[in-house]
mmCIF file of C-alpha atoms and ligand atoms in Angstrom:
data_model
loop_
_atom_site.group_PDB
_atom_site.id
_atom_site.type_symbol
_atom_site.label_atom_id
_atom_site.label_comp_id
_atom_site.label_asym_id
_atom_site.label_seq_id
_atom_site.Cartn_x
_atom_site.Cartn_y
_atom_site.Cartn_z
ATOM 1 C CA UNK A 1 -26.133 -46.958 -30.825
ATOM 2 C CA UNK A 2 -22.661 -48.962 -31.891
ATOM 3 C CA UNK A 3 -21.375 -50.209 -29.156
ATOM 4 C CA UNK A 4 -17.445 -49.700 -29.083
ATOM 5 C CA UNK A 5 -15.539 -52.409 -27.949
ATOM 6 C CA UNK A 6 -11.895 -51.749 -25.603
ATOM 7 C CA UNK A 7 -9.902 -54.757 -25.830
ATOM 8 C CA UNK A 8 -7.069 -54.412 -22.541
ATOM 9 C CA UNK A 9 -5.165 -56.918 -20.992
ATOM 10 C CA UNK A 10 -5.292 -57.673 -17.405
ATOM 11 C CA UNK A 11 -1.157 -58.058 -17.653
ATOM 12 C CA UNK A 12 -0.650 -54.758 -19.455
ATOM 13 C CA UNK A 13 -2.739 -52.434 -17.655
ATOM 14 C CA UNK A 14 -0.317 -49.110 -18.274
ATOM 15 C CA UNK A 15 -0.156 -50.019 -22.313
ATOM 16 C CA UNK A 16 -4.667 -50.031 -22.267
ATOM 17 C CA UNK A 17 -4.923 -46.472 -20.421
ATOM 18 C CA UNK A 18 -6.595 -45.236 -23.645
ATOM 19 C CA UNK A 19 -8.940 -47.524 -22.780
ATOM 20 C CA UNK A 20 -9.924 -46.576 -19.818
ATOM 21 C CA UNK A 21 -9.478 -42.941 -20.407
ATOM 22 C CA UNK A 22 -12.385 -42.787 -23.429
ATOM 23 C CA UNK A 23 -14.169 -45.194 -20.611
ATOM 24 C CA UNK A 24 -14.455 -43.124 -18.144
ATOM 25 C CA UNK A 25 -15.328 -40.169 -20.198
ATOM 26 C CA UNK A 26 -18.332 -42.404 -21.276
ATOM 27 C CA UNK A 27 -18.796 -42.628 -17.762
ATOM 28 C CA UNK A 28 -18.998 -39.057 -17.002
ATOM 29 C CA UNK A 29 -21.057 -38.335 -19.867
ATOM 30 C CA UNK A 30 -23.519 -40.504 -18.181
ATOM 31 C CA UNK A 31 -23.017 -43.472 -20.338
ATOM 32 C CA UNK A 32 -22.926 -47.262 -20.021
ATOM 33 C CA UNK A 33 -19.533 -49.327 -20.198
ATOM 34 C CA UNK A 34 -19.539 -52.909 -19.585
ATOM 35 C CA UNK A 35 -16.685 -54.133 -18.061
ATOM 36 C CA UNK A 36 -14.785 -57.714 -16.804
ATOM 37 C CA UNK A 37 -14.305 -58.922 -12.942
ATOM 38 C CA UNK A 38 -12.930 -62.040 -11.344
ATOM 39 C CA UNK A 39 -16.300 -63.251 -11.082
ATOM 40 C CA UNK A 40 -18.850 -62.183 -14.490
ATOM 41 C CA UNK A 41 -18.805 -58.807 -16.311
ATOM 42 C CA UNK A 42 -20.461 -56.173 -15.250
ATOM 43 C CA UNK A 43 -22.797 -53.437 -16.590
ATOM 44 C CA UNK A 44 -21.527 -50.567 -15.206
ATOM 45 C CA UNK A 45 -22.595 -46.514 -14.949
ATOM 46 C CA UNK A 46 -22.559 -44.024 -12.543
ATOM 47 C CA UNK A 47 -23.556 -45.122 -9.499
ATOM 48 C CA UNK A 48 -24.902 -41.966 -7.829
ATOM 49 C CA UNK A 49 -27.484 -40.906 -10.834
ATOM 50 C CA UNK A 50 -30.352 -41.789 -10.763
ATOM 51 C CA UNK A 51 -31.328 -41.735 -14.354
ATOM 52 C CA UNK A 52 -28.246 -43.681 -14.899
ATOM 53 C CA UNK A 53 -29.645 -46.352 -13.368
ATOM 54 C CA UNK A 54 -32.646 -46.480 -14.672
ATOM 55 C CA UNK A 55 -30.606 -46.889 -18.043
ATOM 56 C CA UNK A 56 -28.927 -49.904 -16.547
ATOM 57 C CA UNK A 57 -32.611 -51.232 -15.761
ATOM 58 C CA UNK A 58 -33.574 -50.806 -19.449
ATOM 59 C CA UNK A 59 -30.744 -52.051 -21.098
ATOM 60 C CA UNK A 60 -30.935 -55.390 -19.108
ATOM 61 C CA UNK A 61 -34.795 -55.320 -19.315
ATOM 62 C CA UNK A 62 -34.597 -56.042 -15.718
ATOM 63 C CA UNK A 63 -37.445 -54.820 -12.704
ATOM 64 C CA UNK A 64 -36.173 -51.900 -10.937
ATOM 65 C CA UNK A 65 -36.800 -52.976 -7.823
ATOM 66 C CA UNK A 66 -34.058 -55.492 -7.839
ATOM 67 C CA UNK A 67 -31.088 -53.024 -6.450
ATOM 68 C CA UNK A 68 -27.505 -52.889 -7.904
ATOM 69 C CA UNK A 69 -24.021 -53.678 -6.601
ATOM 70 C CA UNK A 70 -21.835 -50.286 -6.227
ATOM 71 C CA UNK A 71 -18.303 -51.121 -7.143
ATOM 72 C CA UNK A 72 -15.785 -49.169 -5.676
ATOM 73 C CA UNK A 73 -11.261 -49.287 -6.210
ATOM 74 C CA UNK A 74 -10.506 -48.627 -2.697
ATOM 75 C CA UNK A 75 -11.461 -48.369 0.730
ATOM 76 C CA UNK A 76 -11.753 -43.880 0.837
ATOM 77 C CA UNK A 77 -14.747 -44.970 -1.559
ATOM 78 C CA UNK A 78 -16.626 -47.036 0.917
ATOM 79 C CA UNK A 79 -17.829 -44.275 3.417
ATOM 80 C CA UNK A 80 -18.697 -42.552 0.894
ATOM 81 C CA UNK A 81 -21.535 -44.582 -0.190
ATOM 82 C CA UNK A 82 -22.264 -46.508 3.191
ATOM 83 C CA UNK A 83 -22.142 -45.531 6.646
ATOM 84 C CA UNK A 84 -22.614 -47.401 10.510
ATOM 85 C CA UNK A 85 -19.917 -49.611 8.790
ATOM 86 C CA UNK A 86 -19.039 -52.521 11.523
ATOM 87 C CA UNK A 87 -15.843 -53.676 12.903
ATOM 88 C CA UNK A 88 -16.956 -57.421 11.154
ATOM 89 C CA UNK A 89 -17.123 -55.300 7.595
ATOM 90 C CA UNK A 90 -14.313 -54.143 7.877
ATOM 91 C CA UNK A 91 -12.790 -57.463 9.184
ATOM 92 C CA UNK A 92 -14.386 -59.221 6.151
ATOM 93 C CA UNK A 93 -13.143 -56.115 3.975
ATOM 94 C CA UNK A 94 -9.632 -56.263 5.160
ATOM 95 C CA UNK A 95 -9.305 -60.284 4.778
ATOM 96 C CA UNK A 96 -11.394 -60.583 1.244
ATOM 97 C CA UNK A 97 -11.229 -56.994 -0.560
ATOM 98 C CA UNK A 98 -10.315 -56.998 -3.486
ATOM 99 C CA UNK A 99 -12.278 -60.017 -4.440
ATOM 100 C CA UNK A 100 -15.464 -61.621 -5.095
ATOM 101 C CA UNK A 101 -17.291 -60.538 -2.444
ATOM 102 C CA UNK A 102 -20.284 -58.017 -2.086
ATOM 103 C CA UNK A 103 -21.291 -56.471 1.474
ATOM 104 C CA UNK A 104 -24.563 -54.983 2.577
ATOM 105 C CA UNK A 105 -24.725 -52.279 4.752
ATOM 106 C CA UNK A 106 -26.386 -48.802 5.535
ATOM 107 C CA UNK A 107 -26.145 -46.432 2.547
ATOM 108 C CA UNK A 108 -25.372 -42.917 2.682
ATOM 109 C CA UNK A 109 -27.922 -40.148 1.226
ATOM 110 C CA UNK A 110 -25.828 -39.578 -1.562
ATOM 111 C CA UNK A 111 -26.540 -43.217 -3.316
ATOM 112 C CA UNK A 112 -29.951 -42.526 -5.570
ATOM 113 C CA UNK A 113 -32.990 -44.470 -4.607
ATOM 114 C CA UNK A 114 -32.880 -46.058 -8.224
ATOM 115 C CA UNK A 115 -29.408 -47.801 -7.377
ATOM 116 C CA UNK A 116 -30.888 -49.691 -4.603
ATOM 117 C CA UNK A 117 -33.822 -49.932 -5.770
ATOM 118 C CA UNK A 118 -35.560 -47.874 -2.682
ATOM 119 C CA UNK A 119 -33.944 -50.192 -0.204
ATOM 120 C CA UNK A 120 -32.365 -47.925 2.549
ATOM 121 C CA UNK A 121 -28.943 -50.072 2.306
ATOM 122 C CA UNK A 122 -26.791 -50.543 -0.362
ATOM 123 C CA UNK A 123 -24.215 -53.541 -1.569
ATOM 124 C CA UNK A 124 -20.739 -52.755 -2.517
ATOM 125 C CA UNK A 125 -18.173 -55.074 -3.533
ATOM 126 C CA UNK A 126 -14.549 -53.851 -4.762
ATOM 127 C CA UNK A 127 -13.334 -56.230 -7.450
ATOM 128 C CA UNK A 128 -10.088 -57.546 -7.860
ATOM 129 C CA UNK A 129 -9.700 -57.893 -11.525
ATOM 130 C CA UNK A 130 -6.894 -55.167 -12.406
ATOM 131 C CA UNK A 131 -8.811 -53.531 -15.797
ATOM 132 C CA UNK A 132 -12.215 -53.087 -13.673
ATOM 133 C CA UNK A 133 -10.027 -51.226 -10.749
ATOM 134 C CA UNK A 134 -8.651 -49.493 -13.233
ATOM 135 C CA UNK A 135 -11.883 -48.294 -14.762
ATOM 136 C CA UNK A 136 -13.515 -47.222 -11.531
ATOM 137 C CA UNK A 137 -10.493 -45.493 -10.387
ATOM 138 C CA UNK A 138 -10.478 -43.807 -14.284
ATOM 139 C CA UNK A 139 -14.337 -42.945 -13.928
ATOM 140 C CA UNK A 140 -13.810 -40.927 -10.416
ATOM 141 C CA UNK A 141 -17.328 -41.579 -9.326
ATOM 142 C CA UNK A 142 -18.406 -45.292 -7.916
ATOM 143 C CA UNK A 143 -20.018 -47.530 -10.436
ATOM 144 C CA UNK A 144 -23.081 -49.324 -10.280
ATOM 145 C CA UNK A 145 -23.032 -52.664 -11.968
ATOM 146 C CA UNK A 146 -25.447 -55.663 -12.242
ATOM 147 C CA UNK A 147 -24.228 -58.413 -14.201
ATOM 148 C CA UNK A 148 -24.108 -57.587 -17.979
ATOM 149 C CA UNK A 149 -26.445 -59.892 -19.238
ATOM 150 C CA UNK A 150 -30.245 -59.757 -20.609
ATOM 151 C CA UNK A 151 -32.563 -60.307 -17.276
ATOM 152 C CA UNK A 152 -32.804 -63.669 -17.283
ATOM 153 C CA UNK A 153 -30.104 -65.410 -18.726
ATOM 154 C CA UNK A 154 -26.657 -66.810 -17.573
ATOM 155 C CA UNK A 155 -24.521 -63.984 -16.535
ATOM 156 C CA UNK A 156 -21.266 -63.262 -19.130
ATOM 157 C CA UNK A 157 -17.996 -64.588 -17.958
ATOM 158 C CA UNK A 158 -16.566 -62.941 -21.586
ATOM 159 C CA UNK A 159 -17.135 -60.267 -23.526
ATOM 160 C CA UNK A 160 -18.940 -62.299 -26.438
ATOM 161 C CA UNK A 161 -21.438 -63.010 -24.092
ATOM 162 C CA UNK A 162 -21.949 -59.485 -23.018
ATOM 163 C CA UNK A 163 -22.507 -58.434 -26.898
ATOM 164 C CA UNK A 164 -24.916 -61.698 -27.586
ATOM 165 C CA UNK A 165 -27.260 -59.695 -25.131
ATOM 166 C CA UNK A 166 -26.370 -55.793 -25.216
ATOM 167 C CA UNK A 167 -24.866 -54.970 -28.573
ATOM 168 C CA UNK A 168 -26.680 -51.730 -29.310
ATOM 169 C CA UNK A 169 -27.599 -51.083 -26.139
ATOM 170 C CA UNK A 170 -24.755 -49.881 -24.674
ATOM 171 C CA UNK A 171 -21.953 -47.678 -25.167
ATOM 172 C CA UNK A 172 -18.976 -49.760 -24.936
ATOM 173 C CA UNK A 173 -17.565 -52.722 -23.294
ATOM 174 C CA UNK A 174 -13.934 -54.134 -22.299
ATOM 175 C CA UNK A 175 -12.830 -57.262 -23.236
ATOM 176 C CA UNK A 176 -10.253 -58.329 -21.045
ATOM 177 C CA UNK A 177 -11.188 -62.148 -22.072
ATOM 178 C CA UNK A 178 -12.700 -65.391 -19.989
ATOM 179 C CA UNK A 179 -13.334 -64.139 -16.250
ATOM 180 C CA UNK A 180 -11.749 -66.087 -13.810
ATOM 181 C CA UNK A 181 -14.180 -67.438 -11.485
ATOM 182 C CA UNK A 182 -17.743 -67.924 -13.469
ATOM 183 C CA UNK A 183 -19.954 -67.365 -11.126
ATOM 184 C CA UNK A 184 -21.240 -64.490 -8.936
ATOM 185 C CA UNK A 185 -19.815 -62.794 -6.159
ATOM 186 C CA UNK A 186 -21.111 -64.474 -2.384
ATOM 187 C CA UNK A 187 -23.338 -61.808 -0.807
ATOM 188 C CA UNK A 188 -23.452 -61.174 2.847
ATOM 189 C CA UNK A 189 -25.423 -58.300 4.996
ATOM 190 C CA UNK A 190 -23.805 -57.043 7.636
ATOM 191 C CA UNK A 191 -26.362 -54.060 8.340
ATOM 192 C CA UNK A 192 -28.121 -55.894 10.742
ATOM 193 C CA UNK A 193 -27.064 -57.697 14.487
ATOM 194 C CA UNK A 194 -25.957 -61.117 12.798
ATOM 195 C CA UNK A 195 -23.962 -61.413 9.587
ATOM 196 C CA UNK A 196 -26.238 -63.240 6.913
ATOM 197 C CA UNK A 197 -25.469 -65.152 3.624
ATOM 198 C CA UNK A 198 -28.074 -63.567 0.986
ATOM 199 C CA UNK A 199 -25.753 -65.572 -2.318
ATOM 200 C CA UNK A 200 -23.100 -68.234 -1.851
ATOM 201 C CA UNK A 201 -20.242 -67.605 -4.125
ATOM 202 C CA UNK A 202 -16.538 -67.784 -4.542
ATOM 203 C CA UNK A 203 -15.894 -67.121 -0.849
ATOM 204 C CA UNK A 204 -17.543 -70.046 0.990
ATOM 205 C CA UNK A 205 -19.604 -70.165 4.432
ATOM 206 C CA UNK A 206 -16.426 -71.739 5.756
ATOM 207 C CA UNK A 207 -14.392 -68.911 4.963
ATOM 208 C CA UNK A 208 -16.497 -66.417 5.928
ATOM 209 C CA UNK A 209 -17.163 -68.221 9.336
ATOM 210 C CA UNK A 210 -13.230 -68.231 9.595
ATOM 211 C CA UNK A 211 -13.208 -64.238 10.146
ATOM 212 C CA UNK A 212 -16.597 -63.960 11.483
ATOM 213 C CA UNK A 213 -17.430 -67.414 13.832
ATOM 214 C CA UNK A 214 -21.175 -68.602 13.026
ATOM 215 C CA UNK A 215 -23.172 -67.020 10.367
ATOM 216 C CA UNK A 216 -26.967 -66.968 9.271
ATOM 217 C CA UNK A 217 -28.126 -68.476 6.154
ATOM 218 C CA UNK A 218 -31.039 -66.309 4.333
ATOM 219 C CA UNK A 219 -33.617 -69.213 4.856
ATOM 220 C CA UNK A 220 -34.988 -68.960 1.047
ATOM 221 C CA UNK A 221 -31.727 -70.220 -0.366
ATOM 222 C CA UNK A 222 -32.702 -73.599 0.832
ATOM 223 C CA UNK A 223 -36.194 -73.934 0.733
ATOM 224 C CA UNK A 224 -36.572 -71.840 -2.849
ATOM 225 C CA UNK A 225 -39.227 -68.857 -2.820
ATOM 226 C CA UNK A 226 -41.624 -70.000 -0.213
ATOM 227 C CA UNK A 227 -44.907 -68.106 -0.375
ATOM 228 C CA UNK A 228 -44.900 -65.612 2.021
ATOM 229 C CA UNK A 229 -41.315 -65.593 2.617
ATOM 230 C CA UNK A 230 -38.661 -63.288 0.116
ATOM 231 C CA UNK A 231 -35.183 -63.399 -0.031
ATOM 232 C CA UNK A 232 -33.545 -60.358 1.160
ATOM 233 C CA UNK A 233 -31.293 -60.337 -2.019
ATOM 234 C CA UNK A 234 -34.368 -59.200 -4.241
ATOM 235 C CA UNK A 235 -32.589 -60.398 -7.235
ATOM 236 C CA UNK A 236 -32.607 -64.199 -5.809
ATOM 237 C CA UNK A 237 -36.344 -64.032 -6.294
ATOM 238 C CA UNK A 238 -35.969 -63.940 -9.773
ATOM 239 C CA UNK A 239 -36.144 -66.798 -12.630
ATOM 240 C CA UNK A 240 -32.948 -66.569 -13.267
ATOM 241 C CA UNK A 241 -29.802 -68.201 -15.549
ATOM 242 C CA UNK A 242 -32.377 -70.109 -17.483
ATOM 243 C CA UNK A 243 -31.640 -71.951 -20.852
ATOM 244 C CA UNK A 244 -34.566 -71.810 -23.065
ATOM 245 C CA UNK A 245 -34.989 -75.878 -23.043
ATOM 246 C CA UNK A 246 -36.686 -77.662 -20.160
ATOM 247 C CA UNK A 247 -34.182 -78.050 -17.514
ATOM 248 C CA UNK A 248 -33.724 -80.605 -14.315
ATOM 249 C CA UNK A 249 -31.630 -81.768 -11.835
ATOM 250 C CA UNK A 250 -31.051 -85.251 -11.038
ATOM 251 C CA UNK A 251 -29.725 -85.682 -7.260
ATOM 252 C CA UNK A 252 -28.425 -89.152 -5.474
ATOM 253 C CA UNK A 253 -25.539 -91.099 -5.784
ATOM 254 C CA UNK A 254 -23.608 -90.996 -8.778
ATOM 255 C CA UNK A 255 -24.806 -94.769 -10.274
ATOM 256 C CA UNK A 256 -28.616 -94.000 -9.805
ATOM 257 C CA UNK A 257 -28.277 -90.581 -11.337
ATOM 258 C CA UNK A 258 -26.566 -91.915 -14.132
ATOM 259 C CA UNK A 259 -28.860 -95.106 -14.385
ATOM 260 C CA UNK A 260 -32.104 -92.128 -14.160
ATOM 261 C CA UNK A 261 -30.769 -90.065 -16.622
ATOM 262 C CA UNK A 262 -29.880 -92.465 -19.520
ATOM 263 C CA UNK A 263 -33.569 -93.845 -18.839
ATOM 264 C CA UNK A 264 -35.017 -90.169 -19.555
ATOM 265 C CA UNK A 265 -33.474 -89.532 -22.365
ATOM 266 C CA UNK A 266 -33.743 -92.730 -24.083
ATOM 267 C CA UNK A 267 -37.609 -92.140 -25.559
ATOM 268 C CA UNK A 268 -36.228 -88.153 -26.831
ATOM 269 C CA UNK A 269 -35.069 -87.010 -29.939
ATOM 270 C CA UNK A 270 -30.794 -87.186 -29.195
ATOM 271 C CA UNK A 271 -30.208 -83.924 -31.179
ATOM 272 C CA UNK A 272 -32.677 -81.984 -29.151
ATOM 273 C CA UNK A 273 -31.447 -83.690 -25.773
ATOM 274 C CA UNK A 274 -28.380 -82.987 -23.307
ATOM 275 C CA UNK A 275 -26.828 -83.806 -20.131
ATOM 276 C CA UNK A 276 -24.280 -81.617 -18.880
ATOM 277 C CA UNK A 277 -21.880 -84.131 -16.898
ATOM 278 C CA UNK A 278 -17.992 -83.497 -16.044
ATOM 279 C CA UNK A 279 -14.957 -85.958 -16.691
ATOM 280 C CA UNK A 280 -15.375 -88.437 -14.370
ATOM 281 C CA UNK A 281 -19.019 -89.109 -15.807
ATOM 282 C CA UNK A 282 -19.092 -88.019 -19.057
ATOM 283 C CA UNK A 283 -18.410 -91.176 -20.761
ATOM 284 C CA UNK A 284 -21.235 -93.090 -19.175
ATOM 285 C CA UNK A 285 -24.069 -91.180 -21.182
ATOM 286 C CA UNK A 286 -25.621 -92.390 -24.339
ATOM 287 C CA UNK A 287 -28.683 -91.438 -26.948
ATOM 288 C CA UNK A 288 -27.933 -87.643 -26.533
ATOM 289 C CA UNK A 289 -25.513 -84.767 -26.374
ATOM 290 C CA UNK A 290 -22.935 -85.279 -23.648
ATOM 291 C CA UNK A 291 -21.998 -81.258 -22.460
ATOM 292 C CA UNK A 292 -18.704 -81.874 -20.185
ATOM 293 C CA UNK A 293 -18.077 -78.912 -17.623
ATOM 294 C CA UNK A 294 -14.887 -79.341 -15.910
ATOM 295 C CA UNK A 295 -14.361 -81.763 -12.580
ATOM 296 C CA UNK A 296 -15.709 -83.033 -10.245
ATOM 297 C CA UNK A 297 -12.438 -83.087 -8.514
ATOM 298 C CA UNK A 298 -11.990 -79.490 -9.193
ATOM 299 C CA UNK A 299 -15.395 -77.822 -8.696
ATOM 300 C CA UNK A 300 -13.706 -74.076 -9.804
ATOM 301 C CA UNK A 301 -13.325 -75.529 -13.185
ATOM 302 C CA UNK A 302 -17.402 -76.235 -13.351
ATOM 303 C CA UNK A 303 -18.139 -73.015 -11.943
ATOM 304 C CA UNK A 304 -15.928 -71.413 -14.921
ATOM 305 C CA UNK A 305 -17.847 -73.218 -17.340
ATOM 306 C CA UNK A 306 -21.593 -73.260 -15.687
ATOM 307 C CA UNK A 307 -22.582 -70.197 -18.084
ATOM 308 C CA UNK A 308 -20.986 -70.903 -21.038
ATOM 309 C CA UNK A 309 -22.443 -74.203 -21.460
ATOM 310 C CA UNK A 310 -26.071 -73.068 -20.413
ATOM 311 C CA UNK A 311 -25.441 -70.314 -23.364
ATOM 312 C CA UNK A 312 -24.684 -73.383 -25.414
ATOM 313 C CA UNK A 313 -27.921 -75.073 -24.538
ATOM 314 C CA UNK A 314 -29.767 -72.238 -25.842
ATOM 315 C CA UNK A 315 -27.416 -71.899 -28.801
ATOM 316 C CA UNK A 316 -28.017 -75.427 -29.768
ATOM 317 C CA UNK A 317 -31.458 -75.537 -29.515
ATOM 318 C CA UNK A 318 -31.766 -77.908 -26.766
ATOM 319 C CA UNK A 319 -35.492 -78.706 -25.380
ATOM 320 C CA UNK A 320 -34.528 -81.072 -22.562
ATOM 321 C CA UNK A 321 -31.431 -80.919 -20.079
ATOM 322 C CA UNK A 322 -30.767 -83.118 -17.080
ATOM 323 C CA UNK A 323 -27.912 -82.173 -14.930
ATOM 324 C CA UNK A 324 -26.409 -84.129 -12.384
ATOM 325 C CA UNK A 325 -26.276 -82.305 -8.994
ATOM 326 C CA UNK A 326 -23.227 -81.183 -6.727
ATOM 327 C CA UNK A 327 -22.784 -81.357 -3.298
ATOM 328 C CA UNK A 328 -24.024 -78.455 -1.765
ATOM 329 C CA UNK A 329 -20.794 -77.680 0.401
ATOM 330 C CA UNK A 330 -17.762 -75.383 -0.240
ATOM 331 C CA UNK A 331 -17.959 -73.974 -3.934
ATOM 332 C CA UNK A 332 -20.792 -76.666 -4.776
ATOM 333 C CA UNK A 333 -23.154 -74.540 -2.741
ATOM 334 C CA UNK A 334 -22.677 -71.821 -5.084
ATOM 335 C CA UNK A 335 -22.962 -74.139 -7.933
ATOM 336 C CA UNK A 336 -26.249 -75.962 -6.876
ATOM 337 C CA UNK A 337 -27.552 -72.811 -6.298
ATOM 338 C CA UNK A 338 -27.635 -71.613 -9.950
ATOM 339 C CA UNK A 339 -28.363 -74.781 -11.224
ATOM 340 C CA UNK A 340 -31.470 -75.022 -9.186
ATOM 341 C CA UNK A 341 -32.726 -71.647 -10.467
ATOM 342 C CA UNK A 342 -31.767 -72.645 -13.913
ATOM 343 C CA UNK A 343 -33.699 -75.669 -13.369
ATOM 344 C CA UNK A 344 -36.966 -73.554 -12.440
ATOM 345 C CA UNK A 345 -36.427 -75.666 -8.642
ATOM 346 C CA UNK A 346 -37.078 -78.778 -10.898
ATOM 347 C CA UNK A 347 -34.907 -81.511 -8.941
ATOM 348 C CA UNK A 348 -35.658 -85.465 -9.600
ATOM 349 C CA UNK A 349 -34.216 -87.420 -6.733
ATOM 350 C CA UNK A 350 -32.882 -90.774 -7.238
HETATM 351 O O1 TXA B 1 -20.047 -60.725 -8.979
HETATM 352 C C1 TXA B 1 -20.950 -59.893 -8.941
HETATM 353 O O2 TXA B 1 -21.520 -59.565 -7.885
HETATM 354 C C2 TXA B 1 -21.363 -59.225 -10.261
HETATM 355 C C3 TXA B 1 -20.173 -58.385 -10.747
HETATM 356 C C4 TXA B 1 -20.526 -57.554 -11.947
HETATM 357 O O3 TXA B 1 -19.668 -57.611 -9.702
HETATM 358 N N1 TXA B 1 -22.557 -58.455 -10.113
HETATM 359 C C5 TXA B 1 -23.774 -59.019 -9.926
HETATM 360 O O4 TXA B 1 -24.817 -58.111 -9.859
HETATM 361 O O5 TXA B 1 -23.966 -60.198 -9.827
HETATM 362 P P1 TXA B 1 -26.345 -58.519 -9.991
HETATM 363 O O6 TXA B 1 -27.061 -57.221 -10.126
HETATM 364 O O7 TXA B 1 -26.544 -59.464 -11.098
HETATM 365 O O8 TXA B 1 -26.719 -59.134 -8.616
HETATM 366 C C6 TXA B 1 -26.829 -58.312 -7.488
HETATM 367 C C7 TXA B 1 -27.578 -58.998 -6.393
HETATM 368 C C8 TXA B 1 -29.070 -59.090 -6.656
HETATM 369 O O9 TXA B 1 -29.538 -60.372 -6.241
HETATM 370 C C9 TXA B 1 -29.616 -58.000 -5.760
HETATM 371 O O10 TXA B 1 -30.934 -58.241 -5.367
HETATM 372 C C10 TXA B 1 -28.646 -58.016 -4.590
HETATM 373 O O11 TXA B 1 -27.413 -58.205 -5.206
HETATM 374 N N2 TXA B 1 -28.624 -56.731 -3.861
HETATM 375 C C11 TXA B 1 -28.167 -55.549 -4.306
HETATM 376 N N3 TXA B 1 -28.345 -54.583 -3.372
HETATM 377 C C12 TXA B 1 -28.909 -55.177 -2.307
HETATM 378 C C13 TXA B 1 -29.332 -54.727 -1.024
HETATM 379 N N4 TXA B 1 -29.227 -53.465 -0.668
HETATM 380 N N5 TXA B 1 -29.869 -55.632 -0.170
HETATM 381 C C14 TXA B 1 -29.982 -56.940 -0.544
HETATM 382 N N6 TXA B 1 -29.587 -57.419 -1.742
HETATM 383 C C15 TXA B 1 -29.070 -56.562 -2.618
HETATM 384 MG MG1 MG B 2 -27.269 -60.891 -12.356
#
């Protein structure tokens, strides 16, 4: 299959409705369409077929018991795929839809057992990126959409990234350039009595604690897969993100980390060897590749970047990474938690 690519502009919506016209008619025709968000791009097909999203499964290569996120452009869509909705989802709906945020809650008959992968709830976000509203409005029905990557690897945050992975595969995809956020969309279920995080993300514990008062915290993303225990996000069980190379973490303050991680790269081959570092650090490395993602100062900047330069890793051929670690508060929670899947859970502590 060729796989067509739209290019639209999130500023000139009205001049791309070609676009999303020959978009959505992939859509109906049961087709797959990969499009941008604020937070990665998305894989996207019909959300309420079935053998649509088994498609989605095999394009990705990913287990089908890992559900999908329905994506709907405005609230009329909602009951139509989920029902018992609570006054806190629609609280957290009214202060953070549009945007990167994906809610869990009962789903209605009409959403396939396939989409949620034979879970009896179902997660919906509604984007805020103007070409994906566009394309879900365009495509009539609500659209089911994982990230658009290979299973495995870094989600896209641009449409290069999307093709590196599903060229071929899929029918088209719209290029509406570098996402803005990088990273994920936070996950919370509200099904049940208490509010729980399943994935940090953009919108931060804090923030969601601002509309809501205390929240729970799905006990795996702390402790890692503990045997026994699975997250309720099935797709957190999953290796996930992972460069090719052997990957760690070094954690403690920022003189020992650096001291630890010029020390384990000294006895490696420097072409073969990285540390992924931001500005304030990156000119303390030697013997090695020095990978700079953003600031420290401004953690949205390395949560932009956190794919692209784990792409890189794999694109350079790197065999050993060490990463310095974040602070696991505000938008650092989101960003450890990649990291630490990317790193296999391999964290050296200085
Ligand atoms: O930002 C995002 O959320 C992106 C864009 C495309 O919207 N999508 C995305 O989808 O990250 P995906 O499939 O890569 O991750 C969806 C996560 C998985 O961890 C999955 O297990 C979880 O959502 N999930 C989906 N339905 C669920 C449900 N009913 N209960 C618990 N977790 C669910
Ligand atoms: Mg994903």
């Amino acid at each position: 299959m060729k796989t067509i690519v739209y290019n639209v502009h999130e500023n000139e919506i009205k001049e791309c409705m070609g676009a999303f016209t020959e978009c959505a008619d992939i859509i109906k025709a049961g087709g797959l369409v990969a499009f941008p968000t604020e937070t990665v791009y998305g894989l996207g097909g019909n959300a309420l077929d079935a053998f649509v999203s088994k498609k989605i499964y095999a394009a990705k290569g990913r287990p089908s018991d890992n559900p999908l996120i329905v994506h709907i452009h405005d609230m009329s869509q909602l009951s139509d795929v989920a029902e018992d909705i609570s006054e806190e989802a629609e609280k957290l709906a009214e202060r953070f839809w549009p945007g990167p945020l994906t809610m869990i809650l009962k789903k209605k008959d009409i959403v396939p057992d396939a989409t949620t992968g034979g879970l009896d709830t179902v997660a919906v976000r509604m984007p805020s990126h103007k070409a994906a509203l566009e394309f879900i409005r365009a495509a009539g029905v609500p659209i089911a959409a994982p990230s658009a990557n290979s299973s495995g690897r870094p989600s896209p945050t641009c449409a290069e990234h999307v093709l590196q992975d599903l060229e071929g595969k899929i029918d088209a995809v719209i290029d509406g350039g570098t996402v803005d956020i990088g990273l994920e969309s936070t996950i919370i279920d509200v099904s049940g009595k208490v509010p729980v995080l399943l994935r940090p993300g953009y919108i931060t514990t804090a923030m969601l604690e601002e509309v809501l008062g205390k929240i729970e915290r799905d006990p795996t993303l702390d402790r890692g897969v503990v045997k026994g225990m699975k997250p309720k996000a099935p797709g957190m069980m999953y290796r996930h993100y992972a460069p090719k190379g052997d990957m760690a973490i070094v954690s403690g303050n920022t003189e020992d980390v650096i001291r630890k991680i010029n020390e384990l790269v000294a006895p490696l081959e420097p072409e073969k060897t990285a540390v992924i570092t931001t500005e304030e650090n990156k000119s303390f490395y030697k013997g090695c590749k020095v990978v700079c993602m953003g600031s420290r100062e401004n953690e949205e900047t390395v949560a932009k970047q956190l794919y692209s330069v784990l792409r890189k890793m794999d694109e350079e051929k790197i065999e050993h990474i060490y990463v310095e670690s974040f602070d696991k508060k505000e938008l650092g929670d989101a960003i450890m938690n990649r990291l630490v899947k990317a790193a296999g859970y391999k964290i050296i502590n200085v």
